Coordinates of N, CA and C and ligand atoms in Angstrom, one line a residue:
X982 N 43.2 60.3 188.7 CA 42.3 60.0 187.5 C 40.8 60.0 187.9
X983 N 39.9 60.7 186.9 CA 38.9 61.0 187.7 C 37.5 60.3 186.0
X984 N 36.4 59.8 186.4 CA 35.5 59.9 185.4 C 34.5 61.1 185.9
X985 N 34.5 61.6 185.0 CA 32.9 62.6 184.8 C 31.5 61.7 184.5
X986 N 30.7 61.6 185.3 CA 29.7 60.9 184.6 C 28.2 61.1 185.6
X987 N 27.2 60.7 184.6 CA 26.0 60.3 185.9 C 25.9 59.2 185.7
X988 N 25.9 58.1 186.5 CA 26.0 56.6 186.5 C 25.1 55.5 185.9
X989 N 24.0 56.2 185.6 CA 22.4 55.8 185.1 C 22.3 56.3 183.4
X990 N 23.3 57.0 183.0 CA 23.2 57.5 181.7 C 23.6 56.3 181.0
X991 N 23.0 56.1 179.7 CA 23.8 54.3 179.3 C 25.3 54.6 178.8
X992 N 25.6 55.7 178.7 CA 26.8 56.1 178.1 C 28.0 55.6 178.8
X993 N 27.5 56.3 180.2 CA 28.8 55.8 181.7 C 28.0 54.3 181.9
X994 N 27.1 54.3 181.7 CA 27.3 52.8 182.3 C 28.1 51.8 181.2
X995 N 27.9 52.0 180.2 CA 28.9 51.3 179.1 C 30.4 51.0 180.0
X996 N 31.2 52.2 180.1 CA 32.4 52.4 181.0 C 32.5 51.5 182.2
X997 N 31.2 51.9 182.7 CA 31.3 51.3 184.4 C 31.3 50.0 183.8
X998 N 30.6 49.2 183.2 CA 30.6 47.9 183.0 C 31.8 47.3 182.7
X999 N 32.6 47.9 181.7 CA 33.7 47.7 181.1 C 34.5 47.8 181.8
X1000 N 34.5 48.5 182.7 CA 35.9 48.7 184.0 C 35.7 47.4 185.1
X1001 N 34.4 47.6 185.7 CA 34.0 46.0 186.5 C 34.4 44.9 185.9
X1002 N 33.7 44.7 184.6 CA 34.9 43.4 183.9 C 36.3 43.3 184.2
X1003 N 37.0 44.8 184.2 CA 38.3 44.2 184.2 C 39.0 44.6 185.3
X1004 N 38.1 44.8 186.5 CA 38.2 45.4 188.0 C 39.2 46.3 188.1
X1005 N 38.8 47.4 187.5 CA 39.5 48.8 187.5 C 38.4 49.7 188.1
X1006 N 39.3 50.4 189.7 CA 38.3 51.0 189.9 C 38.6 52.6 189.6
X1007 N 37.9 53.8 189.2 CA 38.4 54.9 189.2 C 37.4 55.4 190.1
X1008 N 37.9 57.1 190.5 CA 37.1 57.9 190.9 C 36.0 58.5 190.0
X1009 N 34.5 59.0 190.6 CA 33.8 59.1 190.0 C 33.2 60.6 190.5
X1010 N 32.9 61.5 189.4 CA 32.4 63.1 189.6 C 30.9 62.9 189.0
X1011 N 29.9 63.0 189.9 CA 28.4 63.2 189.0 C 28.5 64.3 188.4
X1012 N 28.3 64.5 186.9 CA 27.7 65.4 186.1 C 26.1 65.6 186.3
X1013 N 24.8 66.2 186.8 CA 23.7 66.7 186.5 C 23.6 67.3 185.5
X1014 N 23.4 66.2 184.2 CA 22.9 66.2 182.6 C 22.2 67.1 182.8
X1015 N 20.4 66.3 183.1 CA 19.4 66.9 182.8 C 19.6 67.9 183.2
X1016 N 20.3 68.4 184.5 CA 20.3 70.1 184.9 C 21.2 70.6 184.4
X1017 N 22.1 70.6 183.2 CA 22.4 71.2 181.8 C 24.2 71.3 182.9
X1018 N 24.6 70.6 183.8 CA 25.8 71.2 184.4 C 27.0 70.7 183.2
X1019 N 26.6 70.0 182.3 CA 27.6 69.3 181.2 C 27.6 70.9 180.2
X1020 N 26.3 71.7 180.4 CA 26.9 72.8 178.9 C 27.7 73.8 179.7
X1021 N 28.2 73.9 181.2 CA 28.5 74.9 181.5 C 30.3 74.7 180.8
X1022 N 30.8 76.1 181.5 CA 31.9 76.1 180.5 C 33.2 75.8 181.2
X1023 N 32.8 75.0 182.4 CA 33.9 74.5 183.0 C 34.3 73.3 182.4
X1024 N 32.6 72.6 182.3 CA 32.6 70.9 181.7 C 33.3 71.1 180.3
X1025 N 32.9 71.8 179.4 CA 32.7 71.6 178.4 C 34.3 72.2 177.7
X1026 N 35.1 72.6 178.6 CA 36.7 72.7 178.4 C 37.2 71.1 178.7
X1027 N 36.7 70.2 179.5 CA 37.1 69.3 179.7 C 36.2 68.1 178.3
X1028 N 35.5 68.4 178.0 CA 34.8 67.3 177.1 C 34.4 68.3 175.5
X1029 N 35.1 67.4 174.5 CA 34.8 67.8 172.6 C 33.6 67.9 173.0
X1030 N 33.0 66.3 172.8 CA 31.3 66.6 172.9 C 30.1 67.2 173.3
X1031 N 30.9 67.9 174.4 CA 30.1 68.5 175.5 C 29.1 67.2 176.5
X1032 N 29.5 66.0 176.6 CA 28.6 65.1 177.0 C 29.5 64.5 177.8
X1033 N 28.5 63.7 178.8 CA 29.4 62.3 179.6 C 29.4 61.3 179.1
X1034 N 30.2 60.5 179.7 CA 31.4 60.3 180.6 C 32.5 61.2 179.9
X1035 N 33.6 61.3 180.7 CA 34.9 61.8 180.4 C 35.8 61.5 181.1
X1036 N 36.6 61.2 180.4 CA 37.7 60.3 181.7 C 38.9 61.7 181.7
X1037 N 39.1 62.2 183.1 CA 40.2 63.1 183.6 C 41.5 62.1 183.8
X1038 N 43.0 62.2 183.1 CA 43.9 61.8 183.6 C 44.8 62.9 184.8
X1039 N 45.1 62.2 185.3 CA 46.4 62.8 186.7 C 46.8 64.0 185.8
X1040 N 47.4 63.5 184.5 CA 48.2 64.8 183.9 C 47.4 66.0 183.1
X1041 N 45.7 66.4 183.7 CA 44.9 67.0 183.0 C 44.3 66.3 181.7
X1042 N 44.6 65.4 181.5 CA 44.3 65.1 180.1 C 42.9 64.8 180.0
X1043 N 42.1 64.8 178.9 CA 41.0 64.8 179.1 C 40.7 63.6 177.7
X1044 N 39.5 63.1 177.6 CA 39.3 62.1 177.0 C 37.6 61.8 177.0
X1045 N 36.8 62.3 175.7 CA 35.7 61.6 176.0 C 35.2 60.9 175.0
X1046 N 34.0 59.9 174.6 CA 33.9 59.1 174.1 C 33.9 57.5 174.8
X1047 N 32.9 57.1 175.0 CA 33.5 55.8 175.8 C 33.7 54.6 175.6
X1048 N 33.6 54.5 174.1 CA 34.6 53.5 173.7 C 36.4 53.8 173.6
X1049 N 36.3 55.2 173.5 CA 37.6 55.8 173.5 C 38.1 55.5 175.2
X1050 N 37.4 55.9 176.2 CA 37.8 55.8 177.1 C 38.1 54.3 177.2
X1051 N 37.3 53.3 176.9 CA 37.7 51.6 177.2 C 38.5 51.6 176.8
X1052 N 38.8 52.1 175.5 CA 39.9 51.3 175.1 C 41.3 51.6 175.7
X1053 N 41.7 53.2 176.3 CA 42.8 53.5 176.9 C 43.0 52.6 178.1
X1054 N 41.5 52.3 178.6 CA 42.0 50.8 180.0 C 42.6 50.0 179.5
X1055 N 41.8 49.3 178.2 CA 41.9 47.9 177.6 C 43.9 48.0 177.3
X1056 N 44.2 49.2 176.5 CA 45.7 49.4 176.0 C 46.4 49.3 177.5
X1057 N 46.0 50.0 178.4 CA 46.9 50.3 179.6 C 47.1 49.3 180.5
X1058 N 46.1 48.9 180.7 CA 46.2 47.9 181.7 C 45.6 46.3 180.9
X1059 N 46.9 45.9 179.8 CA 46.3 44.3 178.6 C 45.7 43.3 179.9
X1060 N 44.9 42.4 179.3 CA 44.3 41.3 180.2 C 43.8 40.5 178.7
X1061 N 44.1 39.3 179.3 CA 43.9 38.2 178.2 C 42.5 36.9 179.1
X1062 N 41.6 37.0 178.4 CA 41.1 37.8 177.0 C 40.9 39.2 177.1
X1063 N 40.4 39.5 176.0 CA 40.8 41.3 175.8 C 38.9 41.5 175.6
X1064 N 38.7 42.6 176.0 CA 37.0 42.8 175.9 C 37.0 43.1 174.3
X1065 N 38.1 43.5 173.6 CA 38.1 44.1 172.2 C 38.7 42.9 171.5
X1066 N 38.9 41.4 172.0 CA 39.6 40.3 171.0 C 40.9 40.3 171.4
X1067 N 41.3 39.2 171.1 CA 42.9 38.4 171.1 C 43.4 38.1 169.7
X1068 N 43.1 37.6 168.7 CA 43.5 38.0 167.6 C 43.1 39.1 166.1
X1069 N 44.0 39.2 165.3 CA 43.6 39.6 164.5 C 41.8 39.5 164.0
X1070 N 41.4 38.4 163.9 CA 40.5 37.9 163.4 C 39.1 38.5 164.8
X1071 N 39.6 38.2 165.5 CA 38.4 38.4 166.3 C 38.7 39.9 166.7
X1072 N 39.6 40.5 166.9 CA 39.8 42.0 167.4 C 38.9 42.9 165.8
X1073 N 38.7 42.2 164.8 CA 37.9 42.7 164.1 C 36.5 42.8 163.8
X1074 N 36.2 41.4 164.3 CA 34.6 40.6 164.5 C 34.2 41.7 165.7
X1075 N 35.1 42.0 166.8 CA 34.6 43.2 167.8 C 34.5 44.2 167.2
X1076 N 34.9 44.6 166.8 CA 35.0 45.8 166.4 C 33.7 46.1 165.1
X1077 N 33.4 45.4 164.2 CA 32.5 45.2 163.6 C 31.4 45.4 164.0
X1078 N 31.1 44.2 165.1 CA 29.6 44.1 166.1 C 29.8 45.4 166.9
X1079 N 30.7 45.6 167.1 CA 30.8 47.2 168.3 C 30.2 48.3 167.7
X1080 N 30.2 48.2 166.1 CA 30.1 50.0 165.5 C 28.8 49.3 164.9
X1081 N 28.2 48.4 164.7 CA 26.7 47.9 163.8 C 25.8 48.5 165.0
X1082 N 26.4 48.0 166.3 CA 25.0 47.7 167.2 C 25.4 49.2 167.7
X1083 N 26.4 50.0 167.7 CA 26.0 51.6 168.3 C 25.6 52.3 167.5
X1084 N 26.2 52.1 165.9 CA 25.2 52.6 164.9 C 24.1 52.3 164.7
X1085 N 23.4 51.4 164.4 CA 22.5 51.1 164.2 C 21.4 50.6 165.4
X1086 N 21.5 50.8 166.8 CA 21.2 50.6 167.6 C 21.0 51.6 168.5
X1087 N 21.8 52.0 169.5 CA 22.3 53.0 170.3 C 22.0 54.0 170.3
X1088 N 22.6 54.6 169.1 CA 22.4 55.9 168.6 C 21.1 56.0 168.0
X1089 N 20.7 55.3 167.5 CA 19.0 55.5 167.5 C 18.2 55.3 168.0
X1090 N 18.4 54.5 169.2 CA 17.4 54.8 170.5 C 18.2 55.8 171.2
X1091 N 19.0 56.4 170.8 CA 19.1 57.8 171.7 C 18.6 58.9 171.0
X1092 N 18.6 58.6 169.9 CA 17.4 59.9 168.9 C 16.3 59.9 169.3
X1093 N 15.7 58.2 169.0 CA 14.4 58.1 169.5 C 14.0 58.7 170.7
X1094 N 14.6 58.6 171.6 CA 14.3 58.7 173.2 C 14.2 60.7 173.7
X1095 N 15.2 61.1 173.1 CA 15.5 62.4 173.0 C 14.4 63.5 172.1
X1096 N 14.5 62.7 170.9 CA 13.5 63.3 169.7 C 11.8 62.9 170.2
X1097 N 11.4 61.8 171.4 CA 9.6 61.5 171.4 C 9.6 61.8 173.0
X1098 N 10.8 62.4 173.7 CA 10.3 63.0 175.2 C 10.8 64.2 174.9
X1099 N 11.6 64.6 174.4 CA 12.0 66.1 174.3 C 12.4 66.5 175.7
X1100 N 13.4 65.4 175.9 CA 14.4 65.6 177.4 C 15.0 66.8 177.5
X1101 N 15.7 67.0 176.2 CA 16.8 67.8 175.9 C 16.2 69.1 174.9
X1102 N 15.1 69.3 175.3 CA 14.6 70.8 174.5 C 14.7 72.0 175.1
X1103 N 15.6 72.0 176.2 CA 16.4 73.2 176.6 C 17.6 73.8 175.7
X1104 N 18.2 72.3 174.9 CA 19.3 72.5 174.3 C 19.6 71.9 172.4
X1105 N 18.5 71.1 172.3 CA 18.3 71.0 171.0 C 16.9 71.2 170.8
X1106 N 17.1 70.8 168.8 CA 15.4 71.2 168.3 C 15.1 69.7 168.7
X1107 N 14.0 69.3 168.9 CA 13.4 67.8 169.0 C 12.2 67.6 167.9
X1108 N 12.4 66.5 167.1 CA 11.0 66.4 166.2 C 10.8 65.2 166.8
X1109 N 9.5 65.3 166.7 CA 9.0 64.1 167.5 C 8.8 62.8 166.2
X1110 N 8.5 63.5 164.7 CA 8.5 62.8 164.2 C 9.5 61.9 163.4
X1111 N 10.9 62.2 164.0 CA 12.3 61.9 163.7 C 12.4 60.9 164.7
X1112 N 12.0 61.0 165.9 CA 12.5 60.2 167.6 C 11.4 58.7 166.9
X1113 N 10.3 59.3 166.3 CA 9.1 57.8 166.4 C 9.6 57.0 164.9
X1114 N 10.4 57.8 164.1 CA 11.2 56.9 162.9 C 12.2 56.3 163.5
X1115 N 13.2 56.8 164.3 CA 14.4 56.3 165.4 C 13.7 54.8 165.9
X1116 N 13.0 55.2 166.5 CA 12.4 54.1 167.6 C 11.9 52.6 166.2
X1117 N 11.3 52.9 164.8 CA 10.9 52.1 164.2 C 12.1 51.4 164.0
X1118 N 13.4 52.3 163.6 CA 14.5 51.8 162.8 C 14.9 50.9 163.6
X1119 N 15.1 50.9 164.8 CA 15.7 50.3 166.4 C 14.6 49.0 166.4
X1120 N 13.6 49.1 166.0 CA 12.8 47.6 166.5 C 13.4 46.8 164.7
X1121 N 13.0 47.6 163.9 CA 13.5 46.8 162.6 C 15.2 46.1 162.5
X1122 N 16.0 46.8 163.4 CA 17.0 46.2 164.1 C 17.3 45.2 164.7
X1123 N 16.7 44.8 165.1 CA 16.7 43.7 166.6 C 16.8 42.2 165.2
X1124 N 16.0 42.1 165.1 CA 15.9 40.1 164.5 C 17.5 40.6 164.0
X1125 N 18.5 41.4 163.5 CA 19.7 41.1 163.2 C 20.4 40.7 164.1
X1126 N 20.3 41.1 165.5 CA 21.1 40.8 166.7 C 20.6 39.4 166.9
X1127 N 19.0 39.2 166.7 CA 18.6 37.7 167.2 C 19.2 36.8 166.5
X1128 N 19.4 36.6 164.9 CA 19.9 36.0 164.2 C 21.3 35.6 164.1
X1129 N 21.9 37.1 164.7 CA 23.3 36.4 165.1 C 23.8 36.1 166.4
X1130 N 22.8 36.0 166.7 CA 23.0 35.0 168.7 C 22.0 33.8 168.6
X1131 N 21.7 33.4 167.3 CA 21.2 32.1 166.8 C 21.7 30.7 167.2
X1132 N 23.3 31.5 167.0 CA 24.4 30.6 166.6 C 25.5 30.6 167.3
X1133 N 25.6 32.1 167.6 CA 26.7 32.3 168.4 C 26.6 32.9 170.3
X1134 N 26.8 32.3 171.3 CA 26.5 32.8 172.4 C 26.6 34.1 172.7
X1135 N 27.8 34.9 172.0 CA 27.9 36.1 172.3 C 27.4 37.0 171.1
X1136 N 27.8 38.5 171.2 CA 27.6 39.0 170.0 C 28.5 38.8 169.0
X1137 N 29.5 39.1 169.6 CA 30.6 38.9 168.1 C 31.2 37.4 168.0
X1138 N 30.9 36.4 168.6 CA 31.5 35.4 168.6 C 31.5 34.5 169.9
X1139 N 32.4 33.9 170.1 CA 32.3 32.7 171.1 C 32.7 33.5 172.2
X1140 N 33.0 34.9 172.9 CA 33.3 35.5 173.8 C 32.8 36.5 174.1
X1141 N 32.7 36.9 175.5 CA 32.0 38.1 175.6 C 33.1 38.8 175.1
X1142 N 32.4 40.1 174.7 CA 33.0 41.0 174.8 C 32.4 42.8 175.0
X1143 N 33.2 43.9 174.2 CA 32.4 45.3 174.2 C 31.6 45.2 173.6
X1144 N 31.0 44.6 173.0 CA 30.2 44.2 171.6 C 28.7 44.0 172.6
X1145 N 29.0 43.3 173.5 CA 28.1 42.8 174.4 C 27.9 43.9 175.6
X1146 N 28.5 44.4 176.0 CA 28.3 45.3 177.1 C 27.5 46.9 176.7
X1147 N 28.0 46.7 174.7 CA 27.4 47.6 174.0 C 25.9 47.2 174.0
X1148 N 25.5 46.2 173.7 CA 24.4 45.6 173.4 C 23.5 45.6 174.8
X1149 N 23.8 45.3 175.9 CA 23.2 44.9 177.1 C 22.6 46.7 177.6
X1150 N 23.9 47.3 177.1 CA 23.1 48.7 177.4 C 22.1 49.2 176.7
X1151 N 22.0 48.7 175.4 CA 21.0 48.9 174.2 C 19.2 48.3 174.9
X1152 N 20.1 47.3 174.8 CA 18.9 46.3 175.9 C 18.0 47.3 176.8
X1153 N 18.7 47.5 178.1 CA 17.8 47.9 178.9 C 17.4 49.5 178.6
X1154 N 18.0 50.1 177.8 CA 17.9 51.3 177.9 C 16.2 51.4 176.7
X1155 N 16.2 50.3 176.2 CA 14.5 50.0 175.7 C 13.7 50.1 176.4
X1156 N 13.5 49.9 177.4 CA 12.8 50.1 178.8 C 12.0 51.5 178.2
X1157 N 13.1 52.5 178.1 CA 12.8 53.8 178.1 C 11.7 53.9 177.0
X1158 N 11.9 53.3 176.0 CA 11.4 53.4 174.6 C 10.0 52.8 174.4
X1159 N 9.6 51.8 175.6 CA 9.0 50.8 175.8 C 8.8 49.8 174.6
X1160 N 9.9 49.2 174.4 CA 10.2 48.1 173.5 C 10.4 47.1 174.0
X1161 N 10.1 46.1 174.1 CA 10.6 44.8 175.1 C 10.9 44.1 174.1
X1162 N 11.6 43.0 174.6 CA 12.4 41.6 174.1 C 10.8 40.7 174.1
X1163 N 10.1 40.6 172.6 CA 8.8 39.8 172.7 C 9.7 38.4 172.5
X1164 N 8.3 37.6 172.2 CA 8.9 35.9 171.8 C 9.3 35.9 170.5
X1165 N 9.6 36.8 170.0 CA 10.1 37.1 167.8 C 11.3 37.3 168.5
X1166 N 12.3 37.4 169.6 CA 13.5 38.0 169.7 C 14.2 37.0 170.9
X1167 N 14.3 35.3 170.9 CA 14.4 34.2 171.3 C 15.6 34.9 172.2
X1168 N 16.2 34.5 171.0 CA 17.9 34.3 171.3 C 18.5 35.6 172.0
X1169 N 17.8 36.6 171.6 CA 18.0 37.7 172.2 C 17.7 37.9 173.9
X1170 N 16.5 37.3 174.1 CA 16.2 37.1 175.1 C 17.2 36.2 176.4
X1171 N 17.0 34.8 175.7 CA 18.4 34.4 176.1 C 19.5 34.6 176.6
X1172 N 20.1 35.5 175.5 CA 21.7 36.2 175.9 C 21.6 37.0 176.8
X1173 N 20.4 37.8 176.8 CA 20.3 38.8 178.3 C 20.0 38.5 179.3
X1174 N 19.3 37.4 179.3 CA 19.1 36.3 180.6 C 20.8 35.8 181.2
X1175 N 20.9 35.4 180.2 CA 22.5 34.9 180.5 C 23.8 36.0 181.3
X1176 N 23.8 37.3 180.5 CA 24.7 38.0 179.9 C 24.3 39.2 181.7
X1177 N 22.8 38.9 181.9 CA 22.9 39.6 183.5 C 23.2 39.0 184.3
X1178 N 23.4 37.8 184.3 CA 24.1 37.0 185.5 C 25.7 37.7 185.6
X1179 N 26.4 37.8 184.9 CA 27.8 38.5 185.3 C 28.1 39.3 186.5
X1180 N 28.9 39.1 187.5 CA 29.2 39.3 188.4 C 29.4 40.9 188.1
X1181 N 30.1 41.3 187.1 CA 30.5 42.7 186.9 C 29.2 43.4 186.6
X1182 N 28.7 42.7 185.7 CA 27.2 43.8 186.1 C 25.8 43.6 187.3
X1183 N 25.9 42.6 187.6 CA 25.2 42.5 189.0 C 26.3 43.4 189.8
X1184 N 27.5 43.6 190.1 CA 28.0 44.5 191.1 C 27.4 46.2 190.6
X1185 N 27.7 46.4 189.3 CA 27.2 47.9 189.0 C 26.3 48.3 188.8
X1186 N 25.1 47.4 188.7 CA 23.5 47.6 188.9 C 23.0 47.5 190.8
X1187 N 24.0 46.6 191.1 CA 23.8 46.4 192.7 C 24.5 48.1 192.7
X1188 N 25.1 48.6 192.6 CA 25.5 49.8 193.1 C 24.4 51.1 192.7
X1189 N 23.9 50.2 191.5 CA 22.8 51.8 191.5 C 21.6 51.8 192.4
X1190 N 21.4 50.2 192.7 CA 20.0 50.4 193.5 C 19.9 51.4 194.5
Ligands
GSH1231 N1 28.9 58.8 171.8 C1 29.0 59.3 173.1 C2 27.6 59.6 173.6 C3 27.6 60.3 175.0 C4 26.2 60.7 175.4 O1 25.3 60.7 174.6 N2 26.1 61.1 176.6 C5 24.8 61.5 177.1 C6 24.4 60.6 178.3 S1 24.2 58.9 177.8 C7 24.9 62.9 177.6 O2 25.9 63.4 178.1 N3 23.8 63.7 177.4 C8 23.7 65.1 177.8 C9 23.4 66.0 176.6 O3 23.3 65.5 175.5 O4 23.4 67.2 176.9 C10 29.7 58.3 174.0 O5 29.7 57.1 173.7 O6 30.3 58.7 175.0

């Protein structure tokens, strides 16, 4: 079993995080994004998207998406608690906070970031003035996350979960955007304070230094 990935992309780091939580180690293949080795047409028999991560199984199988990929860990190898919930009730509250904050988050600081550096203008169109609407929609975003870590220590509830590993990569990957966690985003601030202490992601950020 093999992942495709570059390890600094927030996509594979999503994975890598999610696997350290539940100490699954796999083998790891660097993809060179930026040097386009993901459009070649070896990669791109192995991945729909044409993007990383991709998880290779033993039997060829290929798999990308990386919530798709967690969750084939999460099914294959169950651990209680579950990063995706233990009951009905909460395996939904995850799943809820999982698709708000990649929709509405994620994915629009990856427009943003893509559409106002024009990383990827080898291979798409870039408007710059699409990436600087991205980036507004992404800060108009945030007080929803602050407001519901008001109350609750995690994102979706009283537990960590993908919801949070989703979020933490949202987090730093602002950096890029130069958006910071000001004093309007408390609780936000808090939970990330909190949420980097984890042993699983101090081990995968100690691995990229
Ligand atoms: N929704 C996908 C997003 C994957 C994605 O955007 N991967 C980026 C790196 S974070 C990539 O491969 N970019 C190269 C490209 O777009 O050519 C997932 O969650 O796996």
């Amino acid at each position: 079993m093999k992942i495709y990935e570059q390890p600094t992309a927030p996509s594979a780091l999503r994975v890598s995080l999610f696997l350290a939580e539940m100490g699954i180690h796999v083998e790891r293949v660097n993809v060179d994004i930026r040097g386009g080795e993901n459009l070649n047409e070896s990669f791109q028999a192995k991945s729909l998207n044409n993007k990383i991560p991709v998880l290779e199984l033993d039997d060829g199988t290929t798999l990308c998406e990386s919530i798709a990929i967690c969750r084939y860990f999460a099914e294959q190898y169950p651990a209680t608690p579950s990063l995706f919930g233990d009951t009905p009730l909460e395996r939904a509250q995850v799943e809820m906070w999982q698709r708000i904050v990649e929709l509405q988050g994620l994915l629009v600081g990856f427009q943003a970031f893509r559409n106002i550096t024009g990383v990827y203008k080898d291979r798409e169109n870039c408007v710059e003035a699409w990436g600087n609407e991205s980036k507004d929609r992404l800060i108009n975003f945030l007080p929803t996350l602050n407001r519901q870590l008001e109350n609750c220590p995690y994102i979706a509830g009283e537990k960590y979960s993908i919801a949070d590993i989703t979020t933490y990569v949202l987090v730093k990957f602002m950096a890029y955007l130069d958006i910071r966690l000001d004093d309007t985003l408390p609780n936000i601030q808090s939970w990330y304070t909190r949420v980097s202490e984890h042993p699983a992601i101090q081990a995968v950020l100690g691995e990229q230094t």
